[in-house]
Every structure is written in C-alpha cells, then in structure tokens.
Amino acid sequence: MTAIEYKGQRVITTAVLAQVYETSPNRIIQNYNANKGHFEQNIHVFYLEGEELRAFKNDIAFNDVVGKTTSHLYLWTERGANRHCKILDTDKAWEQFDYLEET
C-alpha cells in the first residue's frame, strides 16, 4: 500500500483504499456518501477540489498520485480508512476490523 503525506498526515487515495479492501472505488465513495456524518474533514478524509487540488497536482511529490484531468480527490487518513471497516462488507474489511479490535 502506497501512503503519502498530506498536511502532516499519512493518507491514501480512494483507488488504493479500494485495492486494500478488495472493492471498487465507486463502492468506497457510495458508502462514504451514505455515511458522511461519521467522517470529519481533515481528520478522516481530505476532499480536494479547485485551487487546493491544482496545487496538489502541481506538487512534484504527488506527481504519480492523481491524473491531470481529475476534478476532485478524496485522501483518506488512517482513521478514515479504518472507518470503512464498519461500512464495507468485504472479507478484507472484516479482517482489518478484527485487527483493529485486537489492537
């Protein structure tokens, strides 16, 4: 899993999160939209668009993270990625949930 650092936090993209939980990026976003009240901006997720996204795309450190034509981007913190365990029903999500309970 490739994590990057954004605003002092390790984050991953929706595409990477979908790979981790063996689901589709669309399912990640659908589940997020259905449960937005349980995710806090800048704590669980960063939503980038407009000038903030342009600055992110132009930063050499994030060159391979997002395509130039992307109009918005979700970056999930570790806490945000773990929250998806509660709303995704995949074997990998359950495996991660078990790990979280033990630690």
mmCIF file of C-alpha atoms in Angstrom:
data_model
loop_
_atom_site.group_PDB
_atom_site.id
_atom_site.type_symbol
_atom_site.label_atom_id
_atom_site.label_comp_id
_atom_site.label_asym_id
_atom_site.label_seq_id
_atom_site.Cartn_x
_atom_site.Cartn_y
_atom_site.Cartn_z
ATOM 1 C CA MET A 1 0.000 0.000 0.000
ATOM 2 C CA THR A 2 1.405 3.343 -1.034
ATOM 3 C CA ALA A 3 0.798 6.066 1.510
ATOM 4 C CA ILE A 4 1.733 9.682 1.027
ATOM 5 C CA GLU A 5 1.875 12.534 3.487
ATOM 6 C CA TYR A 6 -0.525 15.430 3.164
ATOM 7 C CA LYS A 7 -0.879 18.211 5.742
ATOM 8 C CA GLY A 8 1.156 16.216 8.233
ATOM 9 C CA GLN A 9 -0.917 13.025 7.956
ATOM 10 C CA ARG A 10 -0.352 9.787 6.097
ATOM 11 C CA VAL A 11 -3.098 9.381 3.514
ATOM 12 C CA ILE A 12 -4.122 7.089 0.673
ATOM 13 C CA THR A 13 -6.322 7.667 -2.340
ATOM 14 C CA THR A 14 -9.716 6.083 -2.890
ATOM 15 C CA ALA A 15 -8.200 3.808 -5.545
ATOM 16 C CA VAL A 16 -5.615 2.478 -3.095
ATOM 17 C CA LEU A 17 -8.217 2.090 -0.342
ATOM 18 C CA ALA A 18 -10.404 0.092 -2.739
ATOM 19 C CA GLN A 19 -7.468 -2.216 -3.520
ATOM 20 C CA VAL A 20 -6.793 -2.759 0.172
ATOM 21 C CA TYR A 21 -10.403 -3.732 0.912
ATOM 22 C CA GLU A 22 -10.830 -5.615 -2.380
ATOM 23 C CA THR A 23 -13.712 -3.497 -3.630
ATOM 24 C CA SER A 24 -14.253 -0.771 -6.221
ATOM 25 C CA PRO A 25 -13.512 2.938 -5.840
ATOM 26 C CA ASN A 26 -17.172 3.632 -6.651
ATOM 27 C CA ARG A 27 -18.271 1.496 -3.707
ATOM 28 C CA ILE A 28 -15.923 3.388 -1.382
ATOM 29 C CA ILE A 29 -17.441 6.706 -2.483
ATOM 30 C CA GLN A 30 -21.029 5.397 -2.337
ATOM 31 C CA ASN A 31 -20.514 4.149 1.208
ATOM 32 C CA TYR A 32 -18.837 7.401 2.194
ATOM 33 C CA ASN A 33 -21.717 9.450 0.770
ATOM 34 C CA ALA A 34 -24.228 7.305 2.685
ATOM 35 C CA ASN A 35 -22.277 7.809 5.936
ATOM 36 C CA LYS A 36 -20.810 11.325 5.630
ATOM 37 C CA GLY A 37 -21.949 12.226 9.126
ATOM 38 C CA HIS A 38 -19.423 9.764 10.553
ATOM 39 C CA PHE A 39 -16.425 11.250 8.732
ATOM 40 C CA GLU A 40 -14.816 14.568 9.684
ATOM 41 C CA GLN A 41 -12.950 16.675 7.156
ATOM 42 C CA ASN A 42 -9.201 16.868 7.838
ATOM 43 C CA ILE A 43 -9.445 14.086 10.433
ATOM 44 C CA HIS A 44 -10.794 11.140 8.440
ATOM 45 C CA VAL A 45 -10.712 12.489 4.907
ATOM 46 C CA PHE A 46 -9.418 15.377 2.858
ATOM 47 C CA TYR A 47 -11.587 16.402 -0.088
ATOM 48 C CA LEU A 48 -9.604 18.341 -2.653
ATOM 49 C CA GLU A 49 -11.038 20.388 -5.498
ATOM 50 C CA GLY A 50 -10.402 23.733 -7.162
ATOM 51 C CA GLU A 51 -7.222 25.558 -6.232
ATOM 52 C CA GLU A 52 -6.318 23.113 -3.464
ATOM 53 C CA LEU A 53 -6.449 20.210 -5.952
ATOM 54 C CA ARG A 54 -4.464 22.189 -8.549
ATOM 55 C CA ALA A 55 -1.734 22.866 -6.001
ATOM 56 C CA PHE A 56 -1.706 19.175 -5.035
ATOM 57 C CA LYS A 57 -1.444 18.054 -8.678
ATOM 58 C CA ASN A 58 1.363 20.537 -9.347
ATOM 59 C CA ASP A 59 3.433 19.380 -6.358
ATOM 60 C CA ILE A 60 6.229 17.182 -7.690
ATOM 61 C CA ALA A 61 5.914 14.871 -4.658
ATOM 62 C CA PHE A 62 2.397 13.891 -5.770
ATOM 63 C CA ASN A 63 3.112 13.624 -9.492
ATOM 64 C CA ASP A 64 2.069 9.963 -9.807
ATOM 65 C CA VAL A 65 -0.848 10.114 -7.354
ATOM 66 C CA VAL A 66 -3.529 11.702 -9.491
ATOM 67 C CA GLY A 67 -4.153 12.325 -13.165
ATOM 68 C CA LYS A 68 -4.038 15.841 -14.584
ATOM 69 C CA THR A 69 -7.739 15.733 -15.587
ATOM 70 C CA THR A 70 -9.041 14.722 -12.145
ATOM 71 C CA SER A 71 -11.671 17.217 -10.970
ATOM 72 C CA HIS A 72 -11.770 16.190 -7.294
ATOM 73 C CA LEU A 73 -9.908 13.850 -4.979
ATOM 74 C CA TYR A 74 -10.520 12.126 -1.659
ATOM 75 C CA LEU A 75 -7.485 11.408 0.505
ATOM 76 C CA TRP A 76 -8.196 9.031 3.397
ATOM 77 C CA THR A 77 -6.284 9.238 6.650
ATOM 78 C CA GLU A 78 -5.562 6.057 8.587
ATOM 79 C CA ARG A 79 -8.534 6.809 10.829
ATOM 80 C CA GLY A 80 -10.760 7.386 7.823
ATOM 81 C CA ALA A 81 -9.595 4.213 6.099
ATOM 82 C CA ASN A 82 -10.327 2.245 9.255
ATOM 83 C CA ARG A 83 -13.842 3.698 9.447
ATOM 84 C CA HIS A 84 -14.619 1.980 6.190
ATOM 85 C CA CYS A 85 -14.345 -1.352 8.031
ATOM 86 C CA LYS A 86 -17.713 -0.582 9.595
ATOM 87 C CA ILE A 87 -19.486 0.089 6.297
ATOM 88 C CA LEU A 88 -17.813 -2.222 3.781
ATOM 89 C CA ASP A 89 -18.808 -5.845 3.741
ATOM 90 C CA THR A 90 -15.743 -7.458 2.222
ATOM 91 C CA ASP A 91 -13.542 -10.181 3.653
ATOM 92 C CA LYS A 92 -10.592 -7.770 3.795
ATOM 93 C CA ALA A 93 -12.657 -5.161 5.659
ATOM 94 C CA TRP A 94 -13.659 -7.785 8.228
ATOM 95 C CA GLU A 95 -10.033 -8.907 8.501
ATOM 96 C CA GLN A 96 -8.960 -5.312 9.208
ATOM 97 C CA PHE A 97 -11.810 -4.896 11.699
ATOM 98 C CA ASP A 98 -10.584 -7.981 13.587
ATOM 99 C CA TYR A 99 -7.089 -6.475 13.667
ATOM 100 C CA LEU A 100 -8.425 -3.171 14.996
ATOM 101 C CA GLU A 101 -10.358 -4.928 17.755
ATOM 102 C CA GLU A 102 -7.249 -6.796 18.860
ATOM 103 C CA THR A 103 -5.061 -3.713 18.946
#
